[in-house]
Short mmCIF file of C-alpha atoms and ligand atoms in Angstrom, two decimals:
data_model
loop_
_atom_site.label_atom_id
_atom_site.label_comp_id
_atom_site.label_asym_id
_atom_site.label_seq_id
_atom_site.Cartn_x
_atom_site.Cartn_y
_atom_site.Cartn_z
CA MET A 1 0.02 -0.03 -0.02
CA ASN A 2 1.17 3.58 -0.77
CA ALA A 3 2.16 5.65 2.31
CA PRO A 4 -0.96 7.59 3.34
CA VAL A 5 -1.04 11.26 2.15
CA LYS A 6 -3.16 14.24 3.17
CA GLN A 7 -5.50 15.46 0.45
CA HIS A 8 -7.41 18.76 0.14
CA LEU A 9 -11.02 18.41 -0.95
CA ILE A 10 -13.96 20.70 -1.54
CA ASP A 11 -17.37 19.74 -0.29
CA PRO A 12 -19.67 19.72 -3.34
CA GLU A 13 -22.80 19.83 -1.28
CA ILE A 14 -21.89 23.23 0.24
CA CYS A 15 -19.84 24.88 -2.46
CA ILE A 16 -21.66 27.71 -4.25
CA ARG A 17 -19.25 27.60 -7.30
CA CYS A 18 -18.21 31.28 -6.86
CA HIS A 19 -14.59 30.45 -7.89
CA THR A 20 -13.13 32.84 -5.26
CA CYS A 21 -10.78 30.03 -4.31
CA GLU A 22 -9.50 29.62 -7.81
CA GLU A 23 -8.40 33.27 -7.89
CA ALA A 24 -6.75 32.92 -4.40
CA CYS A 25 -4.69 29.81 -5.21
CA PRO A 26 -1.12 30.90 -6.20
CA VAL A 27 -0.33 27.60 -7.89
CA ASP A 28 -3.53 27.08 -9.95
CA ALA A 29 -4.34 23.90 -8.06
CA ILE A 30 -8.08 24.58 -8.18
CA THR A 31 -10.08 24.03 -11.38
CA HIS A 32 -13.80 23.34 -12.20
CA ASP A 33 -16.17 21.94 -14.82
CA GLU A 34 -19.94 22.56 -15.06
CA ASN A 35 -20.47 20.24 -12.08
CA ASN A 36 -17.79 20.78 -9.41
CA VAL A 37 -14.89 22.86 -8.17
CA VAL A 38 -11.94 20.65 -7.33
CA VAL A 39 -8.36 20.61 -6.07
CA ASP A 40 -5.51 18.93 -7.90
CA ALA A 41 -3.69 16.87 -5.30
CA SER A 42 -0.43 16.93 -7.31
CA LEU A 43 -0.32 20.71 -7.22
CA CYS A 44 -1.76 21.69 -3.84
CA ASN A 45 0.97 22.60 -1.31
CA PHE A 46 -1.32 23.34 1.65
CA CYS A 47 -0.48 27.07 1.57
CA MET A 48 -3.99 27.80 2.90
CA ASN A 49 -4.44 30.97 0.76
CA CYS A 50 -7.81 29.70 -0.41
CA ILE A 51 -9.33 29.06 3.01
CA ALA A 52 -10.17 32.41 4.38
CA PRO A 53 -11.73 33.96 1.19
CA CYS A 54 -14.22 31.02 0.65
CA PRO A 55 -17.63 32.37 1.74
CA THR A 56 -19.05 28.87 2.67
CA GLY A 57 -16.23 26.92 4.33
CA SER A 58 -16.69 24.12 1.72
CA ILE A 59 -13.02 24.49 0.69
CA ASP A 60 -11.82 23.43 4.20
CA ASN A 61 -11.99 19.65 3.84
CA TRP A 62 -9.15 17.19 4.21
CA ARG A 63 -8.76 13.42 3.97
CA VAL A 64 -5.90 11.03 4.66
CA VAL A 65 -5.79 8.75 1.61
CA ALA A 66 -3.65 5.83 0.30
CA THR A 67 -4.13 7.11 -3.30
CA PRO A 68 -5.31 10.62 -3.82
CA TYR A 69 -8.74 11.00 -5.42
CA SER A 70 -8.24 12.03 -9.09
CA LEU A 71 -9.77 15.14 -10.66
CA GLU A 72 -12.23 12.96 -12.60
CA GLU A 73 -13.43 11.34 -9.41
CA GLN A 74 -13.88 14.65 -7.67
CA LEU A 75 -15.64 16.20 -10.63
CA SER A 76 -18.22 13.40 -10.51
CA TRP A 77 -19.05 13.69 -6.76
CA MET A 78 -22.38 14.78 -5.32
CA GLU A 79 -20.93 14.49 -1.85
CA LEU A 80 -17.61 14.05 -0.02
CA PRO A 81 -16.42 10.48 0.63
CA GLU A 82 -16.02 9.43 4.33
CA GLN A 83 -12.59 9.31 5.77
CA GLU A 84 -11.25 5.77 5.31
CA ASP A 85 -9.75 3.98 8.35
CA LEU A 86 -6.11 4.61 7.68
CA PRO A 87 -3.04 5.67 9.75
CA ALA A 88 -2.48 9.31 8.99
CA ALA A 89 0.72 10.40 7.26
CA GLY A 90 3.47 10.78 9.88
CA GLU A 91 1.16 10.19 12.74
CA GLY A 92 0.62 6.47 12.85
CA THR A 93 -2.37 6.59 15.17
CA SER A 94 -5.26 8.07 13.32
CA GLY A 95 -6.90 8.54 9.96
CA THR A 96 -7.96 12.01 11.09
CA ILE A 97 -5.95 15.11 10.20
CA GLU A 98 -4.94 16.78 13.46
CA ALA A 99 -2.38 19.19 11.83
CA PHE A 100 -0.53 19.49 8.52
CA ASP A 101 2.78 20.54 10.03
CA ASP A 102 4.53 17.20 10.69
CA GLU A 103 6.11 18.38 13.86
CA VAL A 104 2.78 19.47 15.36
CA ALA A 105 1.12 16.23 14.08
CA ALA A 106 3.84 14.26 15.86
CA LEU A 107 3.28 16.24 19.11
CA LEU A 108 -0.47 15.56 19.00
CA ALA A 109 0.01 11.93 18.09
CA GLU A 110 2.25 11.55 21.18
CA ALA A 111 -0.19 13.53 23.37
CA HIS A 112 -3.14 11.27 22.24
CA LYS A 113 -1.18 8.00 22.54
CA GLY A 114 -2.44 7.26 26.04
CA ALA A 115 -6.00 6.54 24.57
CA GLY A 116 -4.53 3.19 23.39
CA GLY A 117 -5.32 3.56 19.69
CA ALA A 118 -6.48 5.82 16.93
CA ALA A 119 -8.34 8.89 18.35
CA LYS A 120 -11.69 9.88 16.80
CA ALA A 121 -13.77 12.94 17.32
CA PRO A 122 -17.15 12.46 18.96
CA ALA A 123 -19.79 11.78 16.26
CA SER A 124 -21.77 14.92 17.20
CA ALA A 125 -18.76 17.30 17.36
CA SER A 126 -18.68 20.37 15.16
CA LYS A 127 -16.31 20.31 12.34
CA PRO A 128 -12.97 21.88 13.32
CA SER A 129 -10.71 24.03 11.09
CA VAL A 130 -7.07 23.03 11.25
CA ASN A 131 -3.85 24.83 10.24
CA LEU A 132 -5.38 28.04 8.97
CA PHE A 133 -2.34 29.94 10.14
CA THR A 134 1.22 28.59 9.58
CA ASN A 135 4.70 29.55 10.60
CA ALA A 136 5.05 31.28 7.24
CA ASN A 137 1.70 33.02 7.57
CA PRO A 138 0.82 33.27 11.39
CA ALA A 139 -2.23 35.16 12.81
CA ILE A 140 -1.12 38.20 14.86
CA ALA A 141 -2.91 38.45 18.14
CA THR A 142 -2.75 41.21 20.74
CA VAL A 143 -2.48 40.43 24.43
CA GLN A 144 -5.54 41.69 26.11
CA GLY A 145 -4.77 40.41 29.62
CA ASN A 146 -2.45 38.23 31.55
CA TYR A 147 -3.57 37.22 35.01
CA ARG A 148 -1.99 34.93 37.58
CA LEU A 149 -4.31 32.04 38.42
CA THR A 150 -2.43 30.51 41.25
CA ALA A 151 -1.77 32.23 44.57
CA GLU A 152 1.55 34.18 45.03
CA THR A 153 2.47 31.60 47.64
CA ALA A 154 1.85 28.59 45.38
CA ASP A 155 4.80 26.75 43.95
CA ALA A 156 3.40 27.01 40.36
CA ASP A 157 2.90 30.16 38.28
CA VAL A 158 -0.09 29.43 36.06
CA ARG A 159 -1.50 32.28 33.95
CA HIS A 160 -4.67 33.01 32.09
CA ILE A 161 -3.77 34.81 28.95
CA ILE A 162 -6.30 36.47 26.74
CA LEU A 163 -5.38 37.02 23.04
CA ASP A 164 -7.41 39.32 20.88
CA LEU A 165 -7.53 38.43 17.25
CA GLY A 166 -8.90 41.84 16.09
CA SER A 167 -10.48 41.46 12.65
CA THR A 168 -8.68 38.19 11.83
CA PRO A 169 -11.09 35.17 11.80
CA PHE A 170 -9.45 32.44 13.85
CA PRO A 171 -12.14 29.82 14.34
CA VAL A 172 -11.38 27.41 17.29
CA LEU A 173 -13.44 24.77 18.88
CA GLU A 174 -13.18 23.80 22.57
CA GLY A 175 -10.35 21.23 22.90
CA GLN A 176 -8.20 22.54 20.08
CA SER A 177 -4.70 23.92 20.54
CA VAL A 178 -2.77 26.81 19.11
CA GLY A 179 0.95 27.00 18.33
CA ILE A 180 3.37 29.67 19.67
CA ALA A 181 7.09 29.71 18.90
CA PRO A 182 9.25 31.79 21.23
CA PRO A 183 10.77 34.58 19.18
CA GLY A 184 14.46 34.51 18.28
CA LEU A 185 16.89 31.89 17.08
CA GLY A 186 18.27 28.79 18.84
CA ALA A 187 21.89 27.74 19.22
CA GLN A 188 22.05 26.47 15.68
CA GLY A 189 20.73 29.73 14.33
CA ARG A 190 17.36 28.18 13.44
CA PRO A 191 13.97 29.59 14.71
CA HIS A 192 12.84 27.93 17.96
CA ARG A 193 10.28 25.16 17.52
CA MET A 194 6.67 25.65 18.10
CA ARG A 195 4.88 24.73 21.39
CA LEU A 196 1.22 23.81 21.66
CA TYR A 197 -1.22 25.39 24.13
CA SER A 198 -4.84 24.28 24.55
CA VAL A 199 -7.48 26.93 24.05
CA SER A 200 -9.22 27.45 27.43
CA SER A 201 -12.12 29.62 26.18
CA PRO A 202 -15.24 28.51 24.25
CA ARG A 203 -15.63 28.89 20.52
CA ASP A 204 -17.40 32.26 20.77
CA GLY A 205 -14.66 33.87 22.83
CA GLU A 206 -14.06 34.80 26.46
CA ARG A 207 -17.36 36.68 26.38
CA PRO A 208 -19.88 35.70 23.77
CA ASN A 209 -19.02 37.10 20.32
CA THR A 210 -15.62 38.54 21.19
CA ASN A 211 -12.99 37.63 18.62
CA ASN A 212 -10.57 36.47 21.32
CA LEU A 213 -9.36 33.29 23.01
CA SER A 214 -7.68 32.43 26.23
CA LEU A 215 -4.78 30.09 27.16
CA THR A 216 -3.78 28.58 30.56
CA VAL A 217 -0.06 28.46 30.65
CA LYS A 218 2.22 27.19 33.42
CA ARG A 219 5.66 28.75 33.68
CA GLU A 220 8.31 26.03 33.41
CA PRO A 221 11.62 26.80 35.11
CA GLY A 222 14.04 27.35 32.23
CA GLY A 223 11.25 26.74 29.71
CA LEU A 224 11.58 28.83 26.53
CA ALA A 225 8.02 29.24 25.34
CA SER A 226 6.18 29.16 28.65
CA ASN A 227 8.30 31.93 30.08
CA TYR A 228 7.80 33.97 26.92
CA VAL A 229 4.04 33.50 27.11
CA CYS A 230 3.79 34.05 30.94
CA ASP A 231 5.79 37.35 30.63
CA LEU A 232 3.64 38.85 27.86
CA ALA A 233 2.22 42.19 28.73
CA ARG A 234 -1.07 43.79 27.68
CA GLY A 235 -0.69 45.24 24.20
CA ASP A 236 2.12 42.82 23.17
CA GLN A 237 1.75 41.06 19.79
CA VAL A 238 2.02 37.30 19.47
CA ARG A 239 2.34 35.14 16.38
CA LEU A 240 -0.21 32.38 16.51
CA THR A 241 -0.43 29.24 14.39
CA GLY A 242 -3.14 26.73 14.11
CA PRO A 243 -5.70 25.90 15.19
CA PHE A 244 -4.72 22.29 15.62
CA GLY A 245 -6.33 19.11 16.73
CA SER A 246 -9.45 17.54 15.23
CA THR A 247 -10.27 14.75 17.73
CA PHE A 248 -10.11 16.02 21.36
CA LEU A 249 -13.43 17.90 20.78
CA MET A 250 -16.61 18.24 22.71
CA PRO A 251 -19.77 16.33 21.74
CA ASN A 252 -22.60 18.63 20.68
CA ASP A 253 -25.22 16.07 21.86
CA PRO A 254 -26.92 17.69 24.83
CA GLN A 255 -27.60 14.23 26.27
CA ALA A 256 -23.84 13.31 26.40
CA ASN A 257 -22.46 12.79 29.84
CA ILE A 258 -18.98 14.25 30.04
CA LEU A 259 -16.43 12.90 32.45
CA MET A 260 -13.28 15.11 32.67
CA ILE A 261 -10.13 14.11 34.57
CA CYS A 262 -7.22 16.50 34.72
CA THR A 263 -4.25 17.93 36.54
CA GLY A 264 -2.84 21.51 36.32
CA THR A 265 -3.08 23.13 32.93
CA GLY A 266 -4.92 19.98 31.65
CA SER A 267 -7.94 21.94 32.97
CA ALA A 268 -7.65 24.42 30.05
CA PRO A 269 -9.83 22.55 27.53
CA PHE A 270 -12.35 21.64 30.30
CA ARG A 271 -12.85 25.29 31.06
CA GLY A 272 -13.82 25.75 27.42
CA PHE A 273 -16.08 22.68 27.56
CA THR A 274 -17.84 23.89 30.66
CA MET A 275 -18.35 27.45 29.39
CA ARG A 276 -19.65 26.13 26.05
CA ARG A 277 -22.24 23.92 27.76
CA GLN A 278 -23.23 26.83 30.10
CA ARG A 279 -23.74 29.14 27.10
CA ALA A 280 -25.23 26.81 24.58
CA LEU A 281 -27.60 24.63 26.50
CA ALA A 282 -30.86 26.13 27.61
CA GLY A 283 -32.66 22.89 28.51
CA PRO A 284 -31.84 19.71 30.41
CA SER A 285 -28.75 17.78 29.49
CA GLY A 286 -26.46 14.86 30.40
CA GLY A 287 -24.18 15.72 33.27
CA MET A 288 -20.59 16.96 33.41
CA THR A 289 -18.20 15.64 36.04
CA LEU A 290 -14.75 17.07 36.72
CA ILE A 291 -12.00 15.34 38.73
CA PHE A 292 -9.25 17.99 39.02
CA GLY A 293 -6.04 17.32 40.83
CA ALA A 294 -3.48 19.85 42.26
CA ARG A 295 -1.11 20.04 45.15
CA THR A 296 -3.10 22.59 47.05
CA PRO A 297 -6.17 24.80 46.54
CA GLU A 298 -3.75 27.70 46.03
CA SER A 299 -2.11 26.02 43.06
CA LEU A 300 -5.38 24.86 41.32
CA PRO A 301 -6.02 27.09 38.30
CA TYR A 302 -9.50 28.63 38.24
CA PHE A 303 -10.21 27.54 41.78
CA GLY A 304 -12.40 30.56 42.58
CA PRO A 305 -14.46 30.69 39.27
CA LEU A 306 -14.79 26.85 39.31
CA LYS A 307 -16.44 26.89 42.73
CA LYS A 308 -19.10 29.20 41.38
CA VAL A 309 -20.12 26.92 38.49
CA PRO A 310 -23.47 25.39 39.60
CA ASP A 311 -23.42 21.76 40.69
CA ALA A 312 -26.36 21.02 38.46
CA LEU A 313 -24.10 21.75 35.44
CA LEU A 314 -20.81 20.41 36.71
CA ALA A 315 -20.08 17.93 39.53
CA LYS A 316 -16.70 19.05 40.91
CA HIS A 317 -14.17 16.90 42.55
CA LEU A 318 -11.16 19.09 43.51
CA VAL A 319 -8.48 16.80 44.82
CA PHE A 320 -5.27 17.84 46.59
CA SER A 321 -2.03 15.92 47.27
CA ARG A 322 -0.13 18.40 49.56
CA VAL A 323 -2.48 19.93 52.06
CA GLU A 324 -1.08 19.96 55.59
CA GLY A 325 -2.87 17.67 57.95
CA ARG A 326 -4.83 15.91 55.21
CA PRO A 327 -3.88 12.57 53.58
CA LYS A 328 -2.50 12.82 50.01
CA GLU A 329 -5.17 12.43 47.39
CA TYR A 330 -4.64 12.06 43.66
CA VAL A 331 -7.24 12.02 40.79
CA GLN A 332 -7.17 8.18 40.67
CA ASP A 333 -7.95 8.06 44.47
CA ARG A 334 -11.04 10.13 43.95
CA MET A 335 -12.04 7.93 40.98
CA ARG A 336 -11.85 4.94 43.25
CA ALA A 337 -13.77 6.78 45.99
CA GLU A 338 -16.50 7.46 43.35
CA LYS A 339 -16.34 3.97 41.88
CA ASP A 340 -20.09 3.27 41.73
CA ARG A 341 -20.74 6.48 39.87
CA ILE A 342 -17.80 6.00 37.51
CA ALA A 343 -18.79 2.40 36.80
CA ALA A 344 -22.28 3.54 35.83
CA LEU A 345 -20.75 6.23 33.66
CA ILE A 346 -18.46 4.10 31.72
CA ALA A 347 -21.14 1.41 31.20
CA SER A 348 -23.35 4.07 29.52
CA GLU A 349 -23.32 4.69 25.71
CA ASN A 350 -23.91 8.38 26.41
CA THR A 351 -20.66 8.83 28.30
CA HIS A 352 -17.60 10.62 26.88
CA VAL A 353 -14.34 10.48 28.84
CA TYR A 354 -11.53 13.06 28.61
CA VAL A 355 -8.14 12.83 30.37
CA CYS A 356 -5.81 15.81 30.14
CA GLY A 357 -2.70 17.00 31.80
CA LEU A 358 0.74 15.72 32.65
CA LYS A 359 1.78 12.32 31.14
CA ALA A 360 2.44 11.10 34.62
CA MET A 361 -1.25 10.87 35.43
CA GLU A 362 -2.02 8.36 32.72
CA ILE A 363 -0.88 5.18 34.59
CA GLY A 364 -2.89 5.96 37.75
CA VAL A 365 -6.02 6.86 35.84
CA GLU A 366 -5.84 3.70 33.56
CA SER A 367 -5.40 1.42 36.59
CA ALA A 368 -8.21 3.17 38.51
CA PHE A 369 -10.53 2.56 35.44
CA GLU A 370 -9.35 -1.13 35.34
CA ASP A 371 -10.13 -1.68 39.04
CA ILE A 372 -13.50 0.09 38.93
CA ALA A 373 -14.62 -1.85 35.82
CA ARG A 374 -13.41 -5.17 37.35
CA GLY A 375 -15.26 -4.41 40.52
CA ALA A 376 -18.40 -3.89 38.55
CA GLY A 377 -17.99 -7.16 36.56
CA LEU A 378 -16.87 -5.13 33.44
CA ASN A 379 -13.78 -5.32 31.21
CA TRP A 380 -12.08 -1.92 31.07
CA ARG A 381 -9.96 -2.67 27.91
CA THR A 382 -13.08 -3.73 25.98
CA ILE A 383 -15.05 -0.73 27.15
CA ARG A 384 -12.24 1.73 26.54
CA ASP A 385 -11.51 0.37 23.01
CA GLY A 386 -15.26 0.56 22.21
CA MET A 387 -15.53 4.11 23.54
CA ARG A 388 -12.46 5.15 21.54
CA HIS A 389 -13.86 3.66 18.34
CA SER A 390 -17.05 5.69 18.75
CA GLY A 391 -15.17 8.84 19.53
CA ARG A 392 -15.96 8.76 23.30
CA TYR A 393 -12.54 8.22 24.87
CA HIS A 394 -9.89 10.94 24.68
CA VAL A 395 -6.50 11.45 26.18
CA GLU A 396 -4.30 14.50 25.72
CA THR A 397 -1.21 14.43 27.95
CA TYR A 398 2.12 16.15 27.63
C1 FAD B 1 -1.41 19.06 22.87
C2 FAD B 1 -0.64 19.84 23.88
C3 FAD B 1 -1.29 20.82 24.64
C4 FAD B 1 -0.63 21.54 25.65
N1 FAD B 1 -1.34 22.56 26.36
C5 FAD B 1 -0.73 23.17 27.25
C6 FAD B 1 -1.46 24.17 28.11
O1 FAD B 1 -2.61 24.36 27.92
N2 FAD B 1 -0.72 24.82 29.00
C7 FAD B 1 0.69 24.65 29.20
O2 FAD B 1 1.20 25.35 30.10
N3 FAD B 1 1.34 23.71 28.50
C8 FAD B 1 0.70 23.01 27.49
N4 FAD B 1 1.43 22.12 26.76
C9 FAD B 1 2.88 21.96 27.02
C10 FAD B 1 3.57 23.09 26.23
O3 FAD B 1 3.39 22.80 24.77
C11 FAD B 1 5.03 23.16 26.41
O4 FAD B 1 5.65 21.91 26.37
C12 FAD B 1 5.37 23.71 27.86
O5 FAD B 1 4.89 25.06 27.95
C13 FAD B 1 6.94 23.77 28.08
O6 FAD B 1 7.48 24.54 27.01
P1 FAD B 1 8.69 25.51 27.29
O7 FAD B 1 9.14 26.01 25.98
O8 FAD B 1 8.48 26.40 28.31
O9 FAD B 1 9.83 24.54 27.78
P2 FAD B 1 11.05 23.92 26.95
O10 FAD B 1 11.98 25.00 26.67
O11 FAD B 1 10.47 23.15 25.80
O12 FAD B 1 11.63 23.01 28.10
C14 FAD B 1 10.92 21.81 28.48
C15 FAD B 1 11.36 21.39 29.84
O13 FAD B 1 12.74 21.16 29.87
C16 FAD B 1 13.46 21.96 30.80
N5 FAD B 1 14.64 22.54 30.19
C17 FAD B 1 14.76 23.34 29.13
N6 FAD B 1 15.98 23.68 28.93
C18 FAD B 1 16.75 23.13 29.87
C19 FAD B 1 18.15 23.03 30.25
N7 FAD B 1 19.02 23.67 29.46
N8 FAD B 1 18.55 22.37 31.31
C20 FAD B 1 17.58 21.70 32.02
N9 FAD B 1 16.30 21.66 31.76
C21 FAD B 1 15.90 22.41 30.71
C22 FAD B 1 12.48 23.09 31.13
O14 FAD B 1 12.66 23.45 32.55
C23 FAD B 1 11.11 22.48 30.89
O15 FAD B 1 10.61 21.95 32.06
C24 FAD B 1 0.72 21.38 25.78
C25 FAD B 1 1.46 20.40 25.05
C26 FAD B 1 0.78 19.67 24.12
C27 FAD B 1 1.51 18.63 23.30
S1 SF4 B 2 -4.17 25.16 0.00
FE1 SF4 B 2 -2.91 26.58 -1.33
S2 SF4 B 2 -2.20 25.38 -3.02
FE2 SF4 B 2 -3.87 24.16 -2.02
S3 SF4 B 2 -5.64 24.71 -3.18
FE3 SF4 B 2 -5.58 26.12 -1.48
S4 SF4 B 2 -4.53 27.94 -2.19
FE4 SF4 B 2 -4.13 26.27 -3.67
S1 SF4 B 3 -14.48 29.76 -2.73
FE1 SF4 B 3 -15.65 28.16 -1.64
S2 SF4 B 3 -17.74 28.32 -2.28
FE2 SF4 B 3 -16.47 29.40 -3.83
S3 SF4 B 3 -15.99 27.87 -5.34
FE3 SF4 B 3 -14.33 27.86 -3.96
S4 SF4 B 3 -14.87 26.24 -2.49
FE4 SF4 B 3 -16.73 26.77 -3.63
#
């Protein structure tokens, strides 16, 4: 079999045949007949020049294929083919395109590895845009605010950074990441490599319909990008790439039960998930449960605002491992303490599980799931693989 490649396609069901994309393409990769507008896979270099000008979004479609669809095939289509089940080029774990940049795709593949197999988006998730802005053509964002989330006395400096995109459309979904490279050159005289940061605001911005997004960034001692981001001041400009990620997304199904397990900055996407549900859902819905681990309440990002989220929307389990006079508790300990509820959740077809944070949390979480399932007469591996196949089990660890 040929090595899988990424292919750019146009959705014939949505395209209005305005030909704006043809004018925007610098390499004449887009052509049409009386039926369809199509992209020549042998010419397209993923420069993304055609994406923003398209009035319908139909141009923003991508597949991983063993053999690219020919122009003749595309011209005959009435609708887009489904994504085949293939390992993605350079990723090895998924037939879904998470990012076009191979370095970013590799970072995401590594981050999603803990799920135990190819990641899939929830069936009801909205369609994400990926890689609209590249290193060569980044979006320029202005820092609107930079607030410390952890107490001055806490051992970690975690910050909430709001980036304003001005008049640049930068569509993100909850759970996606953006790329930031520290400015300047490294020892070899090459630009520093890009780091990924999860978006912590919902798709419509920090406040509804503001063209901004937020990040939750922990300062790493000696870390190049995190210190650059944590030191940004209001009014500074930042070069953003992305958005990236097309699987760690939130189900739109209001009946979905969402179980979120995180430590530290792993809370970033879950802030976005919770705010999205809070804004989008007027009626009754499946529940949301958060198990969030930190050393102390002072070092738990969003501690104050989180406590104000109504329990009816979000069941909160804030778990601390270094509070004086209290036994150490980690997320896996709280999972075990809540075993009946978790067993009922993982046995349900409506449940979506998300694990996010430091890689070190994976082993404990996995073994807690195993024990809980066993205790309830269930097989965790079978359940987990089934959930993952149906886009209901997600791990993003770094
Ligand atoms: C999908 C994904 C999402 C992510 N989301 C977030 C997020 O929401 N928030 C967040 O804070 N992070 C997030 N990360 C992690 C983030 O991308 C960076 O890895 C992190 O900020 C550290 O980058 P850095 O440039 O500061 O550190 P780097 O410079 O890359 O250094 C990494 C580590 O090595 C150590 N180090 C560096 N140089 C030296 C040296 N010379 N000697 C000894 N030690 C050294 C640093 O102390 C640091 O701990 C995410 C990662 C992924 C893959
Ligand atoms: S991504 Fe670039 S090369 Fe490919 S069709 Fe669009 S404009 Fe043309
Ligand atoms: S710009 Fe968009 S809508 Fe117009 S022809 Fe191209 S793909 Fe179709």
